[in-house]
Amino acid sequence: MFITLEGPEGSGKTSAMKLVVERLKKDGYEIVQTREPGGTPIAEQIRNVILDINNTALDPRAEALLYAASRRQHLIEKVWPAINEGKIVICDRFIDSSLAYQGGARHLGIEQILSINMFATENTWPDLTLLFDLKPEIGLQRIACNNQREVNRLDLEKLEFHHQVRNTFLELAKRYPKRFVIIDASLSIDDVANAAYKAIWDKLHAQR
Ligand code: TYD
């Protein structure tokens, strides 16, 4: 089972998922938790290039290709081996982030980004994608208040960019209704975690 977590900056997906993963482990599931861009040493090096706030000259297509390169390396070294061992892989961000950020907000086009990603992933799709949906105004306010979180190059984009990210995520949820579950990330962390746990539980039991 391959589960991905998507949503705007400050949606709280990472904190909510910590609670969910504890519950799933108690239920006896073997979970591998990982993130993109990054997740392995080579992919983390690519992440540093992409997110460095000094790399203001990074071209949008180069950015999209770097995300895809990092994704492939991560699949090869971590995700595919874990799935083949029967583990549940939960990945913070995956292809839908590229479709929303590079395809939608950077205007490179969903189909173009889809095509480089199909090359990179050899058509790997998540079984379940949890979309932690939140108005960008709230998300950006949350990250501004969280001084433990390092600001990255994408955080510095204008509000309009983050609206486009959100709208594209919502379009993707309509395009792929079987794999997407939308979670209202404006709720409390416990409510968000309960909704995420339920979505995963439903999927695990539907597959039996
Ligand atoms: P990160 O600090 O991991 O963000 P978050 O905690 O919000 O998940 O930084 C990842 C950033 O990269 C985030 O702004 C989203 C962006 N991103 C893309 O633009 N395209 C992608 O394909 C991926 C995976 C992430």
Coordinates of C-alpha atoms and ligand atoms in Angstrom, one line a residue:
M1 CA 0.0 0.0 0.0
F2 CA 1.4 3.4 -1.0
I3 CA -0.2 6.4 0.7
T4 CA 0.7 10.0 -0.1
L5 CA -0.1 13.2 1.8
E6 CA -0.7 16.4 0.0
G7 CA -1.8 19.9 0.8
P8 CA -0.6 23.5 1.0
E9 CA 2.1 24.9 3.3
G10 CA 1.0 24.9 7.0
S11 CA -1.8 22.3 6.5
G12 CA -0.5 20.4 9.6
K13 CA -0.3 17.2 7.6
T14 CA 3.0 16.2 9.1
S15 CA 1.9 16.7 12.7
A16 CA -1.5 15.0 12.2
M17 CA 0.2 12.0 10.5
K18 CA 2.5 11.5 13.5
L19 CA -0.6 10.6 15.5
V20 CA -2.0 8.5 12.8
V21 CA 1.2 6.5 12.3
E22 CA 1.3 5.8 16.1
R23 CA -2.2 4.3 15.9
L24 CA -1.4 2.3 12.8
K25 CA 1.7 0.8 14.4
K26 CA -0.4 -0.1 17.5
D27 CA -2.8 -1.9 15.1
G28 CA 0.2 -4.0 14.1
Y29 CA 1.0 -2.5 10.6
E30 CA 4.6 -2.0 9.5
I31 CA 4.9 1.6 8.3
V32 CA 7.6 3.3 6.4
Q33 CA 7.3 7.1 6.7
T34 CA 9.1 9.3 4.3
R35 CA 9.0 12.6 2.5
E36 CA 9.6 14.4 -0.8
P37 CA 11.7 16.0 -2.1
G38 CA 14.2 13.9 -0.2
G39 CA 13.9 10.7 1.8
T40 CA 17.3 9.2 0.8
P41 CA 20.8 10.8 0.9
I42 CA 21.0 11.6 -2.9
A43 CA 17.4 12.8 -3.0
E44 CA 18.1 15.0 0.1
Q45 CA 21.0 16.6 -1.8
I46 CA 18.6 17.4 -4.7
R47 CA 16.1 18.8 -2.1
N48 CA 18.8 21.2 -0.8
V49 CA 19.3 22.6 -4.3
I50 CA 15.6 23.0 -5.0
L51 CA 14.6 24.6 -1.7
D52 CA 17.7 26.9 -1.1
I53 CA 16.3 30.4 -0.8
N54 CA 19.5 31.7 -2.5
N55 CA 18.7 29.8 -5.8
T56 CA 16.4 32.6 -7.1
A57 CA 17.6 31.9 -10.7
L58 CA 16.4 28.3 -10.7
D59 CA 14.4 27.9 -13.9
P60 CA 10.8 26.5 -13.5
R61 CA 11.4 23.6 -15.9
A62 CA 14.7 22.8 -14.2
E63 CA 12.8 22.9 -10.9
A64 CA 10.2 20.4 -12.2
L65 CA 12.9 18.1 -13.5
L66 CA 14.8 18.2 -10.2
Y67 CA 11.6 17.2 -8.3
A68 CA 11.1 14.4 -10.7
A69 CA 14.8 13.3 -10.4
S70 CA 14.5 13.3 -6.6
R71 CA 11.2 11.3 -6.8
R72 CA 12.8 8.6 -9.0
Q73 CA 15.8 8.2 -6.7
H74 CA 13.6 8.0 -3.7
L75 CA 11.3 5.4 -5.4
I76 CA 14.3 3.2 -6.3
E77 CA 16.1 3.4 -3.0
K78 CA 13.2 3.4 -0.5
V79 CA 9.6 3.3 -1.7
W80 CA 9.6 0.3 -4.1
P81 CA 11.8 -1.9 -1.8
A82 CA 9.5 -1.2 1.1
I83 CA 6.3 -1.9 -0.9
N84 CA 7.8 -5.1 -2.2
E85 CA 8.4 -6.2 1.4
G86 CA 4.7 -5.7 2.1
K87 CA 5.0 -2.5 4.2
I88 CA 2.7 0.5 4.1
V89 CA 4.6 3.4 2.8
I90 CA 3.4 6.9 3.8
C91 CA 5.0 9.6 1.8
D92 CA 4.7 13.3 2.6
R93 CA 4.1 14.8 -0.9
F94 CA 4.5 13.0 -4.2
I95 CA 3.4 13.5 -7.8
D96 CA 0.4 15.7 -7.0
S97 CA 2.6 18.3 -5.5
S98 CA 4.5 18.5 -8.8
L99 CA 1.2 18.7 -10.7
A100 CA -0.1 21.5 -8.3
Y101 CA 3.0 23.5 -7.8
Q102 CA 4.9 23.2 -11.1
G103 CA 1.9 22.3 -13.4
G104 CA -0.6 24.7 -11.9
A105 CA 1.0 27.5 -10.0
R106 CA 4.1 27.7 -12.2
H107 CA 1.9 27.4 -15.3
L108 CA 4.0 24.6 -16.8
G109 CA 0.8 22.6 -17.5
I110 CA -0.5 19.5 -15.8
E111 CA 0.0 17.3 -18.9
Q112 CA 3.6 18.3 -19.3
I113 CA 4.4 17.7 -15.7
L114 CA 2.5 14.4 -15.8
S115 CA 4.5 13.3 -18.8
I116 CA 8.0 13.9 -17.2
N117 CA 6.7 12.2 -14.0
M118 CA 5.4 9.2 -15.8
F119 CA 8.9 8.8 -17.2
A120 CA 10.5 9.3 -13.8
T121 CA 8.1 6.9 -11.9
E122 CA 7.4 4.4 -14.6
N123 CA 3.7 5.1 -14.0
T124 CA 3.7 4.6 -10.2
W125 CA 0.5 6.0 -8.6
P126 CA -0.4 6.1 -4.9
D127 CA -3.2 3.7 -3.8
L128 CA -4.5 6.6 -1.6
T129 CA -3.9 10.3 -1.5
L130 CA -5.0 12.4 1.5
L131 CA -5.5 16.0 0.6
F132 CA -5.2 18.2 3.6
D133 CA -7.2 21.1 2.3
L134 CA -6.8 24.6 3.7
K135 CA -7.2 28.2 2.6
P136 CA -3.7 29.5 1.8
E137 CA -4.2 32.5 4.1
I138 CA -4.6 30.3 7.1
G139 CA -1.7 28.0 6.1
L140 CA 0.7 30.9 5.6
Q141 CA -0.3 32.5 8.8
R142 CA 0.3 29.2 10.6
I143 CA 3.9 28.8 9.2
A144 CA 4.7 32.4 10.0
C145 CA 3.8 31.6 13.7
N146 CA 5.9 28.4 13.6
N147 CA 9.5 29.5 14.1
Q148 CA 10.7 25.9 14.2
R149 CA 10.0 25.5 10.5
E150 CA 12.6 26.7 8.1
V151 CA 11.3 29.0 5.4
N152 CA 12.0 27.5 1.9
R153 CA 12.0 29.0 -1.6
L154 CA 8.4 28.0 -2.4
D155 CA 7.1 29.6 0.9
L156 CA 8.3 32.9 -0.4
E157 CA 5.9 32.9 -3.4
K158 CA 3.0 35.4 -3.4
L159 CA -0.5 34.5 -2.1
E160 CA -1.8 34.1 -5.7
F161 CA 0.7 31.3 -6.3
H162 CA -0.6 29.4 -3.2
H163 CA -4.2 29.9 -4.3
Q164 CA -3.3 28.3 -7.6
V165 CA -1.7 25.4 -5.8
R166 CA -4.9 24.8 -3.7
N167 CA -7.2 25.1 -6.8
T168 CA -5.0 22.6 -8.7
F169 CA -5.1 20.1 -5.8
L170 CA -8.9 20.4 -5.7
E171 CA -9.0 19.8 -9.5
L172 CA -6.8 16.8 -9.1
A173 CA -9.1 15.4 -6.5
K174 CA -12.0 15.6 -9.0
R175 CA -9.9 14.1 -11.7
Y176 CA -8.8 11.1 -9.6
P177 CA -11.8 10.6 -7.2
K178 CA -11.0 6.9 -6.5
R179 CA -7.6 7.7 -4.9
F180 CA -8.2 11.1 -3.3
V181 CA -9.8 11.8 0.1
I182 CA -10.1 15.4 1.0
I183 CA -9.6 16.3 4.7
D184 CA -10.6 19.6 6.2
A185 CA -7.3 20.8 7.6
S186 CA -8.8 23.8 9.3
L187 CA -10.1 21.5 12.1
S188 CA -8.2 20.7 15.3
I189 CA -5.2 18.4 15.0
D190 CA -7.1 15.5 16.7
D191 CA -10.0 15.8 14.2
V192 CA -7.7 16.0 11.3
A193 CA -5.8 12.9 12.6
N194 CA -9.1 11.0 13.1
A195 CA -10.3 11.8 9.6
A196 CA -6.9 10.7 8.1
Y197 CA -6.9 7.5 10.2
K198 CA -10.5 6.6 9.1
A199 CA -9.6 7.2 5.4
I200 CA -6.6 4.8 5.7
W201 CA -8.6 2.2 7.7
D202 CA -11.3 2.2 5.1
K203 CA -8.8 1.7 2.3
L204 CA -7.0 -1.1 4.1
H205 CA -10.2 -2.9 4.7
A206 CA -11.6 -2.3 1.3
Q207 CA -8.6 -4.1 -0.2
R208 CA -9.2 -7.3 1.7
Ligands
TYD1 P1 8.7 21.1 2.7 O1 9.5 21.9 3.7 O2 8.9 19.6 2.8 O3 7.2 21.5 2.8 P2 5.9 21.0 3.6 O4 6.4 20.9 5.0 O5 4.9 22.0 3.3 O6 5.6 19.7 3.0 O7 9.1 21.6 1.3 C1 8.6 21.1 0.1 C2 8.2 22.2 -0.8 O8 8.4 21.8 -2.1 C3 6.8 22.7 -0.6 O9 6.7 24.1 -0.7 C4 6.1 22.0 -1.8 C5 7.2 22.0 -2.8 N1 7.0 20.9 -3.8 C6 6.9 21.2 -5.1 O10 6.8 22.3 -5.5 N2 6.8 20.2 -6.0 C7 6.9 18.9 -5.7 O11 6.9 17.9 -6.5 C8 7.1 18.6 -4.3 C9 7.3 17.1 -3.8 C10 7.2 19.6 -3.4

